[in-house]
Amino acid sequence: MHESNGPLTGRAVVVTGAGSGIGRAIALAAARSGADVAVTYRENERGAREVEREIVALGRRAAAYRLDLTDEPSIAALGDAAHKAFGRLDVWVNNAGADILTGSAGGLSDVQKLDLVLNVDLRGTILASWRAAEILGAQPEGGVIINMSWDHALTGMAGTNPQMFAAVKGGVLAFSKSLARSVAPRVRVNVIAPGFIETTFGAGASEGWRRTVVESTPLKRWGVPEDVAGAAVFLASPAATFLTGQTILVGGGVVM
């Protein structure tokens, strides 16, 4: 069962892109911490519905919605629907992003990949953050926005795909700092910058590359989605009420 006195008890949380991986872990961790949770998906409805069922099994309220981050009305509708479902919103986690590394998107041209991550990860995060800030800022108690960046946006990584991620996720980080200054003190905005995490990308990596990552990581392992979820729950909780505009790197020390 959920913790009746968990750090997020009585809170309502939105987690975008929660059908699998990091988003799924954040949604379930929030529910275990006492929150009601709305999850979104774009194509993976089955995964989102499974997470929804798991949240309900934990004794919390849950809802699942389709979200297209390239479509402003879709973002606005999510905010309205989640607020109506729970009667309030306290935390909005912008986790959803475009996958240009695995699946069909891996066959796109570099320019097509660039357009996709700019539209989804950067523009979509900005639009969703604006909508979240509007909803949370209208509440007397305010709320929390958590955006997702990338640890290597701070140091760089060679390669065409890393160049795109650095530009987009670096943009999310910089945007979030300005947003934090704009919506304080009622709304807090913080960033999580994951590193090498065991997701679809990690599972598809070669054994040689996987060993290289472990050897180059001070904590000597790949991260797991639950590592990122722990940081998200902390940032969403009362324990982090004096933090805004900050970035937590969840990468085992690869970037310091």
PDB file of C-alpha atoms in Angstrom:
ATOM      1  CA  MET A   1       0.000   0.000   0.000  1.00  0.00           C
ATOM      2  CA  HIS A   2       0.960   3.640  -0.291  1.00  0.00           C
ATOM      3  CA  GLU A   3       2.433   5.602   2.584  1.00  0.00           C
ATOM      4  CA  SER A   4      -0.456   7.382   4.311  1.00  0.00           C
ATOM      5  CA  ASN A   5       2.046   9.892   5.659  1.00  0.00           C
ATOM      6  CA  GLY A   6       4.424   9.931   2.692  1.00  0.00           C
ATOM      7  CA  PRO A   7       6.133  13.155   1.600  1.00  0.00           C
ATOM      8  CA  LEU A   8       3.633  13.698  -1.221  1.00  0.00           C
ATOM      9  CA  THR A   9       0.458  12.786   0.654  1.00  0.00           C
ATOM     10  CA  GLY A  10      -2.427  14.956  -0.494  1.00  0.00           C
ATOM     11  CA  ARG A  11      -0.566  16.147  -3.571  1.00  0.00           C
ATOM     12  CA  ALA A  12      -1.623  15.749  -7.197  1.00  0.00           C
ATOM     13  CA  VAL A  13       1.149  15.141  -9.727  1.00  0.00           C
ATOM     14  CA  VAL A  14       1.366  15.183 -13.524  1.00  0.00           C
ATOM     15  CA  VAL A  15       4.125  13.116 -15.137  1.00  0.00           C
ATOM     16  CA  THR A  16       4.418  13.344 -18.917  1.00  0.00           C
ATOM     17  CA  GLY A  17       5.791  10.444 -20.928  1.00  0.00           C
ATOM     18  CA  ALA A  18       5.111   7.979 -18.121  1.00  0.00           C
ATOM     19  CA  GLY A  19       4.360   4.799 -20.059  1.00  0.00           C
ATOM     20  CA  SER A  20       7.861   3.413 -19.553  1.00  0.00           C
ATOM     21  CA  GLY A  21      11.372   4.133 -18.332  1.00  0.00           C
ATOM     22  CA  ILE A  22      12.091   7.188 -16.219  1.00  0.00           C
ATOM     23  CA  GLY A  23       8.561   8.600 -16.460  1.00  0.00           C
ATOM     24  CA  ARG A  24       7.056   5.343 -15.259  1.00  0.00           C
ATOM     25  CA  ALA A  25       9.457   5.212 -12.322  1.00  0.00           C
ATOM     26  CA  ILE A  26       8.663   8.808 -11.323  1.00  0.00           C
ATOM     27  CA  ALA A  27       4.916   8.233 -11.503  1.00  0.00           C
ATOM     28  CA  LEU A  28       5.067   5.095  -9.356  1.00  0.00           C
ATOM     29  CA  ALA A  29       7.464   6.680  -6.856  1.00  0.00           C
ATOM     30  CA  ALA A  30       5.123   9.657  -6.495  1.00  0.00           C
ATOM     31  CA  ALA A  31       2.192   7.314  -5.880  1.00  0.00           C
ATOM     32  CA  ARG A  32       4.166   5.316  -3.304  1.00  0.00           C
ATOM     33  CA  SER A  33       4.933   8.645  -1.619  1.00  0.00           C
ATOM     34  CA  GLY A  34       1.212   9.378  -1.270  1.00  0.00           C
ATOM     35  CA  ALA A  35       0.355  11.368  -4.407  1.00  0.00           C
ATOM     36  CA  ASP A  36      -2.474  11.036  -6.893  1.00  0.00           C
ATOM     37  CA  VAL A  37      -0.892  10.886 -10.346  1.00  0.00           C
ATOM     38  CA  ALA A  38      -1.884  11.734 -13.918  1.00  0.00           C
ATOM     39  CA  VAL A  39       0.311  10.146 -16.566  1.00  0.00           C
ATOM     40  CA  THR A  40       0.548  10.881 -20.265  1.00  0.00           C
ATOM     41  CA  TYR A  41       1.530   9.008 -23.389  1.00  0.00           C
ATOM     42  CA  ARG A  42       1.783   9.767 -27.082  1.00  0.00           C
ATOM     43  CA  GLU A  43       1.864   6.289 -28.633  1.00  0.00           C
ATOM     44  CA  ASN A  44       2.399   3.884 -25.716  1.00  0.00           C
ATOM     45  CA  GLU A  45      -1.149   3.821 -24.379  1.00  0.00           C
ATOM     46  CA  ARG A  46      -0.753   0.241 -23.163  1.00  0.00           C
ATOM     47  CA  GLY A  47       2.208   1.209 -20.985  1.00  0.00           C
ATOM     48  CA  ALA A  48       0.427   4.264 -19.593  1.00  0.00           C
ATOM     49  CA  ARG A  49      -2.709   2.270 -18.775  1.00  0.00           C
ATOM     50  CA  GLU A  50      -0.576  -0.319 -16.992  1.00  0.00           C
ATOM     51  CA  VAL A  51       1.048   2.420 -14.898  1.00  0.00           C
ATOM     52  CA  GLU A  52      -2.408   3.836 -14.191  1.00  0.00           C
ATOM     53  CA  ARG A  53      -3.526   0.435 -12.883  1.00  0.00           C
ATOM     54  CA  GLU A  54      -0.410   0.113 -10.733  1.00  0.00           C
ATOM     55  CA  ILE A  55      -1.057   3.524  -9.178  1.00  0.00           C
ATOM     56  CA  VAL A  56      -4.644   2.569  -8.350  1.00  0.00           C
ATOM     57  CA  ALA A  57      -3.362  -0.679  -6.823  1.00  0.00           C
ATOM     58  CA  LEU A  58      -1.207   1.451  -4.526  1.00  0.00           C
ATOM     59  CA  GLY A  59      -4.377   3.064  -3.213  1.00  0.00           C
ATOM     60  CA  ARG A  60      -4.054   6.354  -5.086  1.00  0.00           C
ATOM     61  CA  ARG A  61      -6.169   8.038  -7.735  1.00  0.00           C
ATOM     62  CA  ALA A  62      -4.820   7.900 -11.264  1.00  0.00           C
ATOM     63  CA  ALA A  63      -5.618   9.111 -14.753  1.00  0.00           C
ATOM     64  CA  ALA A  64      -3.993   8.616 -18.162  1.00  0.00           C
ATOM     65  CA  TYR A  65      -4.183  11.062 -21.054  1.00  0.00           C
ATOM     66  CA  ARG A  66      -2.804  11.220 -24.564  1.00  0.00           C
ATOM     67  CA  LEU A  67      -0.494  14.193 -25.004  1.00  0.00           C
ATOM     68  CA  ASP A  68       1.072  15.637 -28.152  1.00  0.00           C
ATOM     69  CA  LEU A  69       3.756  18.077 -27.043  1.00  0.00           C
ATOM     70  CA  THR A  70       3.904  19.621 -30.505  1.00  0.00           C
ATOM     71  CA  ASP A  71       0.271  20.684 -30.176  1.00  0.00           C
ATOM     72  CA  GLU A  72      -0.531  23.590 -27.867  1.00  0.00           C
ATOM     73  CA  PRO A  73      -4.256  22.717 -27.455  1.00  0.00           C
ATOM     74  CA  SER A  74      -3.240  19.198 -26.377  1.00  0.00           C
ATOM     75  CA  ILE A  75      -1.049  20.663 -23.634  1.00  0.00           C
ATOM     76  CA  ALA A  76      -3.787  23.015 -22.483  1.00  0.00           C
ATOM     77  CA  ALA A  77      -6.308  20.165 -22.429  1.00  0.00           C
ATOM     78  CA  LEU A  78      -4.001  18.049 -20.260  1.00  0.00           C
ATOM     79  CA  GLY A  79      -3.804  20.753 -17.622  1.00  0.00           C
ATOM     80  CA  ASP A  80      -7.569  21.194 -17.571  1.00  0.00           C
ATOM     81  CA  ALA A  81      -8.298  17.462 -17.433  1.00  0.00           C
ATOM     82  CA  ALA A  82      -5.774  16.664 -14.701  1.00  0.00           C
ATOM     83  CA  HIS A  83      -6.923  19.562 -12.550  1.00  0.00           C
ATOM     84  CA  LYS A  84     -10.544  18.493 -12.966  1.00  0.00           C
ATOM     85  CA  ALA A  85      -9.738  14.863 -12.143  1.00  0.00           C
ATOM     86  CA  PHE A  86      -8.001  15.632  -8.846  1.00  0.00           C
ATOM     87  CA  GLY A  87      -9.422  19.034  -7.915  1.00  0.00           C
ATOM     88  CA  ARG A  88      -5.906  20.438  -7.688  1.00  0.00           C
ATOM     89  CA  LEU A  89      -2.405  20.144  -9.141  1.00  0.00           C
ATOM     90  CA  ASP A  90       0.747  20.471  -7.081  1.00  0.00           C
ATOM     91  CA  VAL A  91       3.571  19.058  -9.184  1.00  0.00           C
ATOM     92  CA  TRP A  92       4.143  18.941 -12.939  1.00  0.00           C
ATOM     93  CA  VAL A  93       7.025  16.796 -14.232  1.00  0.00           C
ATOM     94  CA  ASN A  94       7.987  17.438 -17.864  1.00  0.00           C
ATOM     95  CA  ASN A  95       9.598  14.099 -18.604  1.00  0.00           C
ATOM     96  CA  ALA A  96       8.285  13.345 -22.111  1.00  0.00           C
ATOM     97  CA  GLY A  97      10.743  13.697 -24.962  1.00  0.00           C
ATOM     98  CA  ALA A  98      11.347  12.500 -28.494  1.00  0.00           C
ATOM     99  CA  ASP A  99      13.327   9.298 -28.995  1.00  0.00           C
ATOM    100  CA  ILE A 100      15.771   9.788 -31.879  1.00  0.00           C
ATOM    101  CA  LEU A 101      18.071   6.937 -30.882  1.00  0.00           C
ATOM    102  CA  THR A 102      15.930   3.804 -31.034  1.00  0.00           C
ATOM    103  CA  GLY A 103      13.012   2.509 -33.072  1.00  0.00           C
ATOM    104  CA  SER A 104      11.783   4.089 -36.304  1.00  0.00           C
ATOM    105  CA  ALA A 105      13.163   7.542 -35.432  1.00  0.00           C
ATOM    106  CA  GLY A 106      16.663   6.131 -35.700  1.00  0.00           C
ATOM    107  CA  GLY A 107      16.209   6.152 -39.477  1.00  0.00           C
ATOM    108  CA  LEU A 108      15.417   9.866 -39.716  1.00  0.00           C
ATOM    109  CA  SER A 109      17.852  12.300 -41.276  1.00  0.00           C
ATOM    110  CA  ASP A 110      19.869  14.525 -38.975  1.00  0.00           C
ATOM    111  CA  VAL A 111      17.734  17.548 -39.842  1.00  0.00           C
ATOM    112  CA  GLN A 112      14.530  15.574 -39.200  1.00  0.00           C
ATOM    113  CA  LYS A 113      15.886  14.457 -35.832  1.00  0.00           C
ATOM    114  CA  LEU A 114      16.832  18.034 -34.985  1.00  0.00           C
ATOM    115  CA  ASP A 115      13.377  19.339 -35.860  1.00  0.00           C
ATOM    116  CA  LEU A 116      11.787  16.586 -33.767  1.00  0.00           C
ATOM    117  CA  VAL A 117      13.769  17.199 -30.574  1.00  0.00           C
ATOM    118  CA  LEU A 118      13.447  20.971 -30.916  1.00  0.00           C
ATOM    119  CA  ASN A 119       9.671  20.685 -31.276  1.00  0.00           C
ATOM    120  CA  VAL A 120       9.101  18.075 -28.578  1.00  0.00           C
ATOM    121  CA  ASP A 121      11.857  18.389 -25.992  1.00  0.00           C
ATOM    122  CA  LEU A 122      12.473  22.135 -26.088  1.00  0.00           C
ATOM    123  CA  ARG A 123       9.356  23.855 -27.451  1.00  0.00           C
ATOM    124  CA  GLY A 124       7.073  21.248 -25.864  1.00  0.00           C
ATOM    125  CA  THR A 125       8.735  21.599 -22.462  1.00  0.00           C
ATOM    126  CA  ILE A 126       8.466  25.377 -22.645  1.00  0.00           C
ATOM    127  CA  LEU A 127       4.776  25.312 -23.569  1.00  0.00           C
ATOM    128  CA  ALA A 128       3.979  22.711 -20.910  1.00  0.00           C
ATOM    129  CA  SER A 129       5.926  24.673 -18.304  1.00  0.00           C
ATOM    130  CA  TRP A 130       3.997  27.834 -19.130  1.00  0.00           C
ATOM    131  CA  ARG A 131       0.711  25.954 -18.763  1.00  0.00           C
ATOM    132  CA  ALA A 132       1.835  24.359 -15.511  1.00  0.00           C
ATOM    133  CA  ALA A 133       2.990  27.700 -14.120  1.00  0.00           C
ATOM    134  CA  GLU A 134      -0.374  29.221 -15.003  1.00  0.00           C
ATOM    135  CA  ILE A 135      -2.288  26.507 -13.136  1.00  0.00           C
ATOM    136  CA  LEU A 136       0.046  26.223 -10.146  1.00  0.00           C
ATOM    137  CA  GLY A 137       0.490  29.959  -9.813  1.00  0.00           C
ATOM    138  CA  ALA A 138      -3.267  30.458  -9.502  1.00  0.00           C
ATOM    139  CA  GLN A 139      -3.348  28.326  -6.350  1.00  0.00           C
ATOM    140  CA  PRO A 140      -2.666  29.916  -2.964  1.00  0.00           C
ATOM    141  CA  GLU A 141      -0.174  27.151  -2.129  1.00  0.00           C
ATOM    142  CA  GLY A 142       1.589  27.327  -5.519  1.00  0.00           C
ATOM    143  CA  GLY A 143       3.395  24.240  -6.721  1.00  0.00           C
ATOM    144  CA  VAL A 144       6.460  22.658  -8.297  1.00  0.00           C
ATOM    145  CA  ILE A 145       7.647  22.224 -11.886  1.00  0.00           C
ATOM    146  CA  ILE A 146      10.396  19.691 -12.626  1.00  0.00           C
ATOM    147  CA  ASN A 147      12.040  19.698 -16.051  1.00  0.00           C
ATOM    148  CA  MET A 148      14.411  17.131 -17.523  1.00  0.00           C
ATOM    149  CA  SER A 149      17.801  18.026 -18.944  1.00  0.00           C
ATOM    150  CA  TRP A 150      20.971  15.933 -19.545  1.00  0.00           C
ATOM    151  CA  ASP A 151      24.162  15.890 -17.526  1.00  0.00           C
ATOM    152  CA  HIS A 152      26.414  16.108 -20.594  1.00  0.00           C
ATOM    153  CA  ALA A 153      24.732  19.347 -21.665  1.00  0.00           C
ATOM    154  CA  LEU A 154      27.119  20.895 -19.129  1.00  0.00           C
ATOM    155  CA  THR A 155      30.307  19.387 -20.568  1.00  0.00           C
ATOM    156  CA  GLY A 156      29.604  18.301 -24.132  1.00  0.00           C
ATOM    157  CA  MET A 157      29.898  14.942 -25.877  1.00  0.00           C
ATOM    158  CA  ALA A 158      31.198  14.241 -29.357  1.00  0.00           C
ATOM    159  CA  GLY A 159      28.768  13.131 -32.064  1.00  0.00           C
ATOM    160  CA  THR A 160      25.844  14.487 -34.052  1.00  0.00           C
ATOM    161  CA  ASN A 161      23.100  13.126 -31.775  1.00  0.00           C
ATOM    162  CA  PRO A 162      24.847  14.459 -28.644  1.00  0.00           C
ATOM    163  CA  GLN A 163      25.127  17.869 -30.304  1.00  0.00           C
ATOM    164  CA  MET A 164      21.353  17.917 -30.737  1.00  0.00           C
ATOM    165  CA  PHE A 165      20.692  16.723 -27.192  1.00  0.00           C
ATOM    166  CA  ALA A 166      23.149  19.249 -25.770  1.00  0.00           C
ATOM    167  CA  ALA A 167      21.448  22.112 -27.606  1.00  0.00           C
ATOM    168  CA  VAL A 168      17.946  21.049 -26.647  1.00  0.00           C
ATOM    169  CA  LYS A 169      18.570  19.880 -23.084  1.00  0.00           C
ATOM    170  CA  GLY A 170      20.890  22.818 -22.459  1.00  0.00           C
ATOM    171  CA  GLY A 171      18.035  25.004 -23.634  1.00  0.00           C
ATOM    172  CA  VAL A 172      15.668  23.333 -21.173  1.00  0.00           C
ATOM    173  CA  LEU A 173      18.123  23.963 -18.347  1.00  0.00           C
ATOM    174  CA  ALA A 174      18.643  27.636 -19.197  1.00  0.00           C
ATOM    175  CA  PHE A 175      14.913  28.197 -19.776  1.00  0.00           C
ATOM    176  CA  SER A 176      14.101  26.638 -16.419  1.00  0.00           C
ATOM    177  CA  LYS A 177      16.370  29.074 -14.576  1.00  0.00           C
ATOM    178  CA  SER A 178      14.632  32.052 -16.166  1.00  0.00           C
ATOM    179  CA  LEU A 179      11.227  30.513 -15.521  1.00  0.00           C
ATOM    180  CA  ALA A 180      12.155  29.930 -11.881  1.00  0.00           C
ATOM    181  CA  ARG A 181      12.970  33.628 -11.466  1.00  0.00           C
ATOM    182  CA  SER A 182       9.733  34.575 -13.239  1.00  0.00           C
ATOM    183  CA  VAL A 183       7.286  32.479 -11.202  1.00  0.00           C
ATOM    184  CA  ALA A 184       8.870  32.644  -7.739  1.00  0.00           C
ATOM    185  CA  PRO A 185       7.949  32.653  -4.932  1.00  0.00           C
ATOM    186  CA  ARG A 186       4.697  30.810  -5.527  1.00  0.00           C
ATOM    187  CA  VAL A 187       6.031  28.208  -7.967  1.00  0.00           C
ATOM    188  CA  ARG A 188       9.370  26.439  -7.692  1.00  0.00           C
ATOM    189  CA  VAL A 189      11.139  25.233 -10.855  1.00  0.00           C
ATOM    190  CA  ASN A 190      14.002  22.748 -10.744  1.00  0.00           C
ATOM    191  CA  VAL A 191      15.788  20.480 -13.193  1.00  0.00           C
ATOM    192  CA  ILE A 192      16.953  16.883 -13.144  1.00  0.00           C
ATOM    193  CA  ALA A 193      19.808  16.036 -15.510  1.00  0.00           C
ATOM    194  CA  PRO A 194      20.113  12.252 -15.847  1.00  0.00           C
ATOM    195  CA  GLY A 195      23.217  10.591 -17.203  1.00  0.00           C
ATOM    196  CA  PHE A 196      23.570   7.000 -18.350  1.00  0.00           C
ATOM    197  CA  ILE A 197      20.321   5.368 -17.242  1.00  0.00           C
ATOM    198  CA  GLU A 198      19.096   1.833 -17.942  1.00  0.00           C
ATOM    199  CA  THR A 199      16.296   2.640 -20.397  1.00  0.00           C
ATOM    200  CA  THR A 200      15.622   1.422 -23.941  1.00  0.00           C
ATOM    201  CA  PHE A 201      18.813   3.163 -25.048  1.00  0.00           C
ATOM    202  CA  GLY A 202      20.896   1.480 -22.373  1.00  0.00           C
ATOM    203  CA  ALA A 203      19.392  -1.934 -23.050  1.00  0.00           C
ATOM    204  CA  GLY A 204      20.309  -1.644 -26.730  1.00  0.00           C
ATOM    205  CA  ALA A 205      23.912  -0.598 -26.143  1.00  0.00           C
ATOM    206  CA  SER A 206      26.757  -3.011 -26.917  1.00  0.00           C
ATOM    207  CA  GLU A 207      28.463  -4.849 -24.077  1.00  0.00           C
ATOM    208  CA  GLY A 208      31.684  -3.006 -24.837  1.00  0.00           C
ATOM    209  CA  TRP A 209      29.989   0.383 -24.563  1.00  0.00           C
ATOM    210  CA  ARG A 210      28.176  -0.661 -21.410  1.00  0.00           C
ATOM    211  CA  ARG A 211      31.497  -1.642 -19.791  1.00  0.00           C
ATOM    212  CA  THR A 212      33.059   1.639 -20.897  1.00  0.00           C
ATOM    213  CA  VAL A 213      30.260   3.570 -19.190  1.00  0.00           C
ATOM    214  CA  VAL A 214      30.700   1.623 -15.943  1.00  0.00           C
ATOM    215  CA  GLU A 215      34.470   2.110 -15.987  1.00  0.00           C
ATOM    216  CA  SER A 216      34.131   5.869 -16.563  1.00  0.00           C
ATOM    217  CA  THR A 217      31.495   6.291 -13.826  1.00  0.00           C
ATOM    218  CA  PRO A 218      32.839   6.994 -10.322  1.00  0.00           C
ATOM    219  CA  LEU A 219      29.969   5.014  -8.779  1.00  0.00           C
ATOM    220  CA  LYS A 220      30.755   2.097 -11.142  1.00  0.00           C
ATOM    221  CA  ARG A 221      27.323   1.255 -12.500  1.00  0.00           C
ATOM    222  CA  TRP A 222      24.624   2.399 -14.865  1.00  0.00           C
ATOM    223  CA  GLY A 223      21.820   4.340 -13.273  1.00  0.00           C
ATOM    224  CA  VAL A 224      18.288   2.964 -13.115  1.00  0.00           C
ATOM    225  CA  PRO A 225      15.038   4.906 -13.571  1.00  0.00           C
ATOM    226  CA  GLU A 226      14.398   4.671  -9.836  1.00  0.00           C
ATOM    227  CA  ASP A 227      17.530   6.760  -9.204  1.00  0.00           C
ATOM    228  CA  VAL A 228      15.956   9.606 -11.171  1.00  0.00           C
ATOM    229  CA  ALA A 229      12.586   9.042  -9.498  1.00  0.00           C
ATOM    230  CA  GLY A 230      14.156   9.473  -6.067  1.00  0.00           C
ATOM    231  CA  ALA A 231      15.452  12.904  -7.058  1.00  0.00           C
ATOM    232  CA  ALA A 232      12.057  13.851  -8.478  1.00  0.00           C
ATOM    233  CA  VAL A 233      10.204  12.907  -5.292  1.00  0.00           C
ATOM    234  CA  PHE A 234      12.686  14.930  -3.244  1.00  0.00           C
ATOM    235  CA  LEU A 235      12.285  18.021  -5.434  1.00  0.00           C
ATOM    236  CA  ALA A 236       8.493  17.668  -5.309  1.00  0.00           C
ATOM    237  CA  SER A 237       8.424  17.277  -1.540  1.00  0.00           C
ATOM    238  CA  PRO A 238       8.335  19.763   1.355  1.00  0.00           C
ATOM    239  CA  ALA A 239      12.010  18.892   1.985  1.00  0.00           C
ATOM    240  CA  ALA A 240      12.920  20.971  -1.087  1.00  0.00           C
ATOM    241  CA  THR A 241      10.849  24.077  -0.377  1.00  0.00           C
ATOM    242  CA  PHE A 242      13.938  26.342  -0.380  1.00  0.00           C
ATOM    243  CA  LEU A 243      15.236  25.071  -3.720  1.00  0.00           C
ATOM    244  CA  THR A 244      14.412  26.725  -7.027  1.00  0.00           C
ATOM    245  CA  GLY A 245      16.337  27.204 -10.241  1.00  0.00           C
ATOM    246  CA  GLN A 246      18.601  24.282  -9.320  1.00  0.00           C
ATOM    247  CA  THR A 247      19.804  21.271 -11.292  1.00  0.00           C
ATOM    248  CA  ILE A 248      20.412  17.831  -9.799  1.00  0.00           C
ATOM    249  CA  LEU A 249      22.728  15.635 -11.863  1.00  0.00           C
ATOM    250  CA  VAL A 250      21.740  11.965 -11.570  1.00  0.00           C
ATOM    251  CA  GLY A 251      24.636  10.369 -13.352  1.00  0.00           C
ATOM    252  CA  GLY A 252      26.855   8.553 -10.887  1.00  0.00           C
ATOM    253  CA  GLY A 253      29.440  11.326 -10.920  1.00  0.00           C
ATOM    254  CA  VAL A 254      30.390  11.209 -14.591  1.00  0.00           C
ATOM    255  CA  VAL A 255      29.693  14.944 -14.746  1.00  0.00           C
ATOM    256  CA  MET A 256      30.471  16.944 -11.603  1.00  0.00           C
TER     257      MET A 256
END
